[in-house]
Structure formats: C-alpha cells, structure tokens
Short mmCIF file of C-alpha atoms in Angstrom, two decimals:
data_model
loop_
_atom_site.label_atom_id
_atom_site.label_comp_id
_atom_site.label_asym_id
_atom_site.label_seq_id
_atom_site.Cartn_x
_atom_site.Cartn_y
_atom_site.Cartn_z
CA UNK A 1 103.41 89.84 115.22
CA UNK A 2 102.27 93.09 113.10
CA UNK A 3 100.74 94.55 115.99
CA UNK A 4 104.10 94.14 118.08
CA UNK A 5 105.90 95.79 115.31
CA UNK A 6 103.56 98.56 114.61
CA UNK A 7 103.67 99.40 118.24
CA UNK A 8 107.42 99.89 118.29
CA UNK A 9 107.10 101.75 115.16
CA UNK A 10 104.52 104.41 116.68
CA UNK A 11 106.59 104.67 119.82
CA UNK A 12 109.42 105.99 117.36
CA UNK A 13 107.01 108.17 115.62
CA UNK A 14 106.14 109.53 118.82
CA UNK A 15 109.61 110.33 119.78
CA UNK A 16 110.72 111.66 116.59
CA UNK A 17 110.87 115.73 116.17
CA UNK A 18 107.73 116.29 114.59
CA UNK A 19 105.98 113.60 116.90
CA UNK A 20 103.37 111.76 115.53
CA UNK A 21 101.16 112.06 112.61
CA UNK A 22 97.96 113.99 113.52
CA UNK A 23 95.39 114.42 110.81
CA UNK A 24 94.15 117.90 109.91
CA UNK A 25 90.21 118.67 109.09
CA UNK A 26 89.24 121.87 107.70
CA UNK A 27 92.63 123.36 108.87
CA UNK A 28 92.38 121.99 112.30
CA UNK A 29 94.63 119.62 113.67
CA UNK A 30 93.18 116.70 115.58
CA UNK A 31 96.19 116.83 118.18
CA UNK A 32 95.65 113.65 120.29
CA UNK A 33 93.11 111.92 117.72
CA UNK A 34 93.62 108.24 116.21
CA UNK A 35 91.38 108.26 113.13
CA UNK A 36 90.22 104.79 111.91
CA UNK A 37 88.46 104.55 108.82
CA UNK A 38 86.34 101.82 107.96
CA UNK A 39 85.30 101.33 103.91
CA UNK A 40 84.68 98.51 101.21
CA UNK A 41 86.27 98.63 97.92
CA UNK A 42 85.73 96.67 94.60
CA UNK A 43 88.37 94.59 93.19
CA UNK A 44 87.63 93.52 89.74
CA UNK A 45 88.82 90.21 87.98
CA UNK A 46 88.57 88.42 84.75
CA UNK A 47 88.70 84.78 85.38
CA UNK A 48 86.84 82.70 87.94
CA UNK A 49 88.72 83.03 90.93
CA UNK A 50 87.92 81.99 94.37
CA UNK A 51 85.08 83.85 95.96
CA UNK A 52 84.82 86.06 92.72
CA UNK A 53 81.23 86.85 91.91
CA UNK A 54 78.98 89.69 90.21
CA UNK A 55 79.48 93.06 92.35
CA UNK A 56 76.41 95.72 92.81
CA UNK A 57 77.95 97.76 90.21
CA UNK A 58 77.53 95.31 87.54
CA UNK A 59 81.19 94.34 87.63
CA UNK A 60 82.58 90.84 88.77
CA UNK A 61 85.04 90.19 91.05
CA UNK A 62 85.46 90.45 95.03
CA UNK A 63 83.95 93.21 97.56
CA UNK A 64 86.91 93.50 100.66
CA UNK A 65 85.86 95.72 103.62
CA UNK A 66 88.83 96.87 105.36
CA UNK A 67 90.00 99.32 107.90
CA UNK A 68 92.82 102.33 107.77
CA UNK A 69 94.37 104.35 110.25
CA UNK A 70 94.13 108.05 108.62
CA UNK A 71 97.28 109.29 110.68
CA UNK A 72 99.73 106.61 109.10
CA UNK A 73 97.90 105.69 105.97
CA UNK A 74 98.07 102.04 106.98
CA UNK A 75 95.72 99.32 106.43
CA UNK A 76 95.17 97.32 109.40
CA UNK A 77 92.78 94.75 108.83
CA UNK A 78 91.02 93.53 105.63
CA UNK A 79 88.18 91.20 105.37
CA UNK A 80 87.84 89.14 101.96
CA UNK A 81 84.53 88.68 100.79
CA UNK A 82 82.86 87.66 97.44
CA UNK A 83 81.94 90.14 94.84
CA UNK A 84 78.29 89.92 96.02
CA UNK A 85 78.69 90.54 99.70
CA UNK A 86 76.54 93.14 101.02
CA UNK A 87 78.00 96.70 101.58
CA UNK A 88 76.11 97.34 105.10
CA UNK A 89 76.78 93.82 106.39
CA UNK A 90 77.00 94.59 110.22
CA UNK A 91 78.41 91.17 111.09
CA UNK A 92 81.29 92.11 108.59
CA UNK A 93 82.07 95.60 109.87
CA UNK A 94 81.81 94.28 113.30
CA UNK A 95 84.45 91.73 112.59
CA UNK A 96 86.56 94.41 110.73
CA UNK A 97 86.59 96.88 113.65
CA UNK A 98 87.38 93.99 115.96
CA UNK A 99 90.39 93.08 114.06
CA UNK A 100 91.38 96.61 113.41
CA UNK A 101 91.13 97.58 117.35
CA UNK A 102 93.58 94.53 117.95
CA UNK A 103 96.10 96.09 115.83
CA UNK A 104 96.33 99.52 117.21
CA UNK A 105 98.63 100.29 119.84
CA UNK A 106 96.61 103.13 121.39
CA UNK A 107 98.18 104.49 124.64
CA UNK A 108 96.18 103.83 127.89
CA UNK A 109 94.18 107.03 127.69
CA UNK A 110 93.57 107.42 124.15
CA UNK A 111 91.02 109.44 121.94
CA UNK A 112 89.56 107.30 118.81
CA UNK A 113 87.83 108.65 116.23
CA UNK A 114 86.06 106.24 113.83
CA UNK A 115 84.74 107.18 110.61
CA UNK A 116 82.49 104.92 108.11
CA UNK A 117 79.97 106.02 105.29
CA UNK A 118 76.44 105.38 105.10
CA UNK A 119 77.28 101.34 105.22
CA UNK A 120 77.44 101.81 109.01
CA UNK A 121 73.86 103.32 109.24
CA UNK A 122 72.51 100.57 111.23
CA UNK A 123 71.32 99.97 114.70
CA UNK A 124 73.78 96.74 115.42
CA UNK A 125 76.69 99.15 114.09
CA UNK A 126 76.04 102.03 115.63
CA UNK A 127 75.32 100.51 119.02
CA UNK A 128 78.37 98.55 118.90
CA UNK A 129 80.35 101.76 118.63
CA UNK A 130 78.60 103.37 121.51
CA UNK A 131 80.09 100.39 123.44
CA UNK A 132 83.73 101.14 122.49
CA UNK A 133 84.08 103.68 125.14
CA UNK A 134 85.56 102.98 128.73
CA UNK A 135 87.01 105.30 131.49
CA UNK A 136 90.26 105.23 129.66
CA UNK A 137 89.28 105.19 125.59
CA UNK A 138 86.76 108.15 124.36
CA UNK A 139 85.61 106.78 120.90
CA UNK A 140 83.65 108.76 118.84
CA UNK A 141 82.31 108.13 115.27
CA UNK A 142 80.98 109.80 112.13
CA UNK A 143 78.91 107.82 109.55
CA UNK A 144 76.28 108.88 106.57
CA UNK A 145 73.19 107.27 105.93
CA UNK A 146 71.83 106.15 103.22
CA UNK A 147 69.44 108.75 101.16
CA UNK A 148 66.20 106.74 100.14
CA UNK A 149 63.00 108.06 99.48
CA UNK A 150 61.55 107.20 102.86
CA UNK A 151 64.50 109.17 104.77
CA UNK A 152 65.67 111.54 102.10
CA UNK A 153 64.85 115.46 103.21
CA UNK A 154 62.44 117.08 100.99
CA UNK A 155 63.63 119.45 98.62
CA UNK A 156 62.21 122.36 100.33
CA UNK A 157 64.82 121.92 103.08
CA UNK A 158 67.55 122.11 100.74
CA UNK A 159 67.17 124.35 97.69
CA UNK A 160 69.37 123.87 94.61
CA UNK A 161 71.11 127.02 95.35
CA UNK A 162 72.00 126.54 99.06
CA UNK A 163 74.95 124.13 97.99
CA UNK A 164 78.31 125.19 97.42
CA UNK A 165 80.44 123.66 94.49
CA UNK A 166 83.65 122.37 95.97
CA UNK A 167 86.18 119.63 95.22
CA UNK A 168 87.66 117.17 97.35
CA UNK A 169 91.61 116.83 98.12
CA UNK A 170 93.42 113.98 99.61
CA UNK A 171 95.02 116.53 102.05
CA UNK A 172 91.44 117.40 103.81
CA UNK A 173 90.95 120.75 102.19
CA UNK A 174 88.71 121.68 99.60
CA UNK A 175 89.16 123.78 96.27
CA UNK A 176 87.33 125.64 93.64
CA UNK A 177 86.28 122.71 90.98
CA UNK A 178 87.86 122.74 87.38
CA UNK A 179 86.92 121.02 84.13
CA UNK A 180 88.25 118.03 85.32
CA UNK A 181 87.75 117.68 88.57
CA UNK A 182 84.09 115.99 90.07
CA UNK A 183 81.90 118.41 91.48
CA UNK A 184 79.72 117.92 94.41
CA UNK A 185 77.47 120.06 96.28
CA UNK A 186 77.87 120.68 100.37
CA UNK A 187 74.95 121.66 102.67
CA UNK A 188 74.16 121.54 106.20
CA UNK A 189 71.03 119.29 106.89
CA UNK A 190 71.28 119.35 110.92
CA UNK A 191 68.04 118.55 112.40
CA UNK A 192 66.41 117.51 109.06
CA UNK A 193 66.66 113.73 109.85
CA UNK A 194 64.28 112.14 112.09
CA UNK A 195 66.48 110.58 114.49
CA UNK A 196 64.05 108.77 117.44
CA UNK A 197 65.07 105.49 118.22
CA UNK A 198 68.87 106.11 117.03
CA UNK A 199 71.90 106.39 119.73
CA UNK A 200 71.80 109.64 121.47
CA UNK A 201 75.20 110.62 119.64
CA UNK A 202 73.26 111.23 116.68
CA UNK A 203 71.01 113.78 118.04
#
C-alpha cells in the first residue's frame, strides 16, 4: 500500500513546476538519478524491551538498519534488529535493499545510485549490487571500507599536511570549521587500496 501511494505522490512531484527533487553533490545536480542510502543506527532504551541488547558502543537498545531516499528524505525500509546485531551483516543489508527496491516507483528507464558506508564493503553485498543493473535500470554504488591495520594505507601515502579541514553540511556542501563544529580531513586515496579480486567497479 505504501508503494502504491508513493507512486502517486512521486508522479505529482514530477508534474509540479519545479519537477522531481534531484539532489546536488558538490554543486552539481544529479538530474535523473534516484539516490538510495543504507545505514544502521542505534536506538537506546532504559528497560529490557523486546530485542534490546548491548551495543558495540557500550549502550543498550536496538540496532535497526534502514534505507532512505535522499531525493525526498523518505525512509522506505527499516529492519528492526537487536542491539548486538552486526553492523556489516550481509544478509541484513540484502534484505533491506530488497525491501527498499520494492518501495521505489522507478520509471521503466532509470538510474539509481546506492550509497552505503564501510559496512557494505563485503564480496557478498558488492556482488549483489553489481547484479542490480539491467538493460533498463542503471545501478551504480558508492561504499566505504573499514580502515583496519591490514588495509590501512601507509602514512607516507597520506601525510598529515595533505588533508584539508572541512565540516559537512546536510545540503552536500562544505564549510570552514568553527569551534563548535566537528572537524575532519579530506584526502584523495585513489589507487592506494589493493583491490585485486573485488568487483571491477572498484578499480
């Protein structure tokens, strides 16, 4: 029922004067791209509710995995999981991805960008993402990877001074950090990670 209602709402969004809501990345509008974000979140609780358990951050509660459409800020799928559920569970990511795709009223010819953090960096999930493209649906994906000692690039490849201090914004832009804003460093690491045996899209 939600998928049926969403199809009608999205049709009206396309017909409005401003058209459908296309997102902007670094000042460039991704016109024609539907963007799906998958991520897990922690929901804490103070009592032993059903499914509540200790989390990897030392809190107590639940660890649901959800999917959001960045274009319209809609949550289209949510898998309820106990607090001790693994962040990079391949089966859970596949389930949420399947539920999310069933909710998306994509046109016959469409372009879909799936964004997942380092929890998606596994052969099982990346191979599934590779299989989503068809003759009519063009699927691309962006993931991170866990920076553990065996996979962390040597410090000589990314000297301390190469990063540029920036602070993120919800509108896909960056701004100079302030005293109260969280800082992070941005550096280009293309070609540093050994990707032998991974899907060709990562090369």
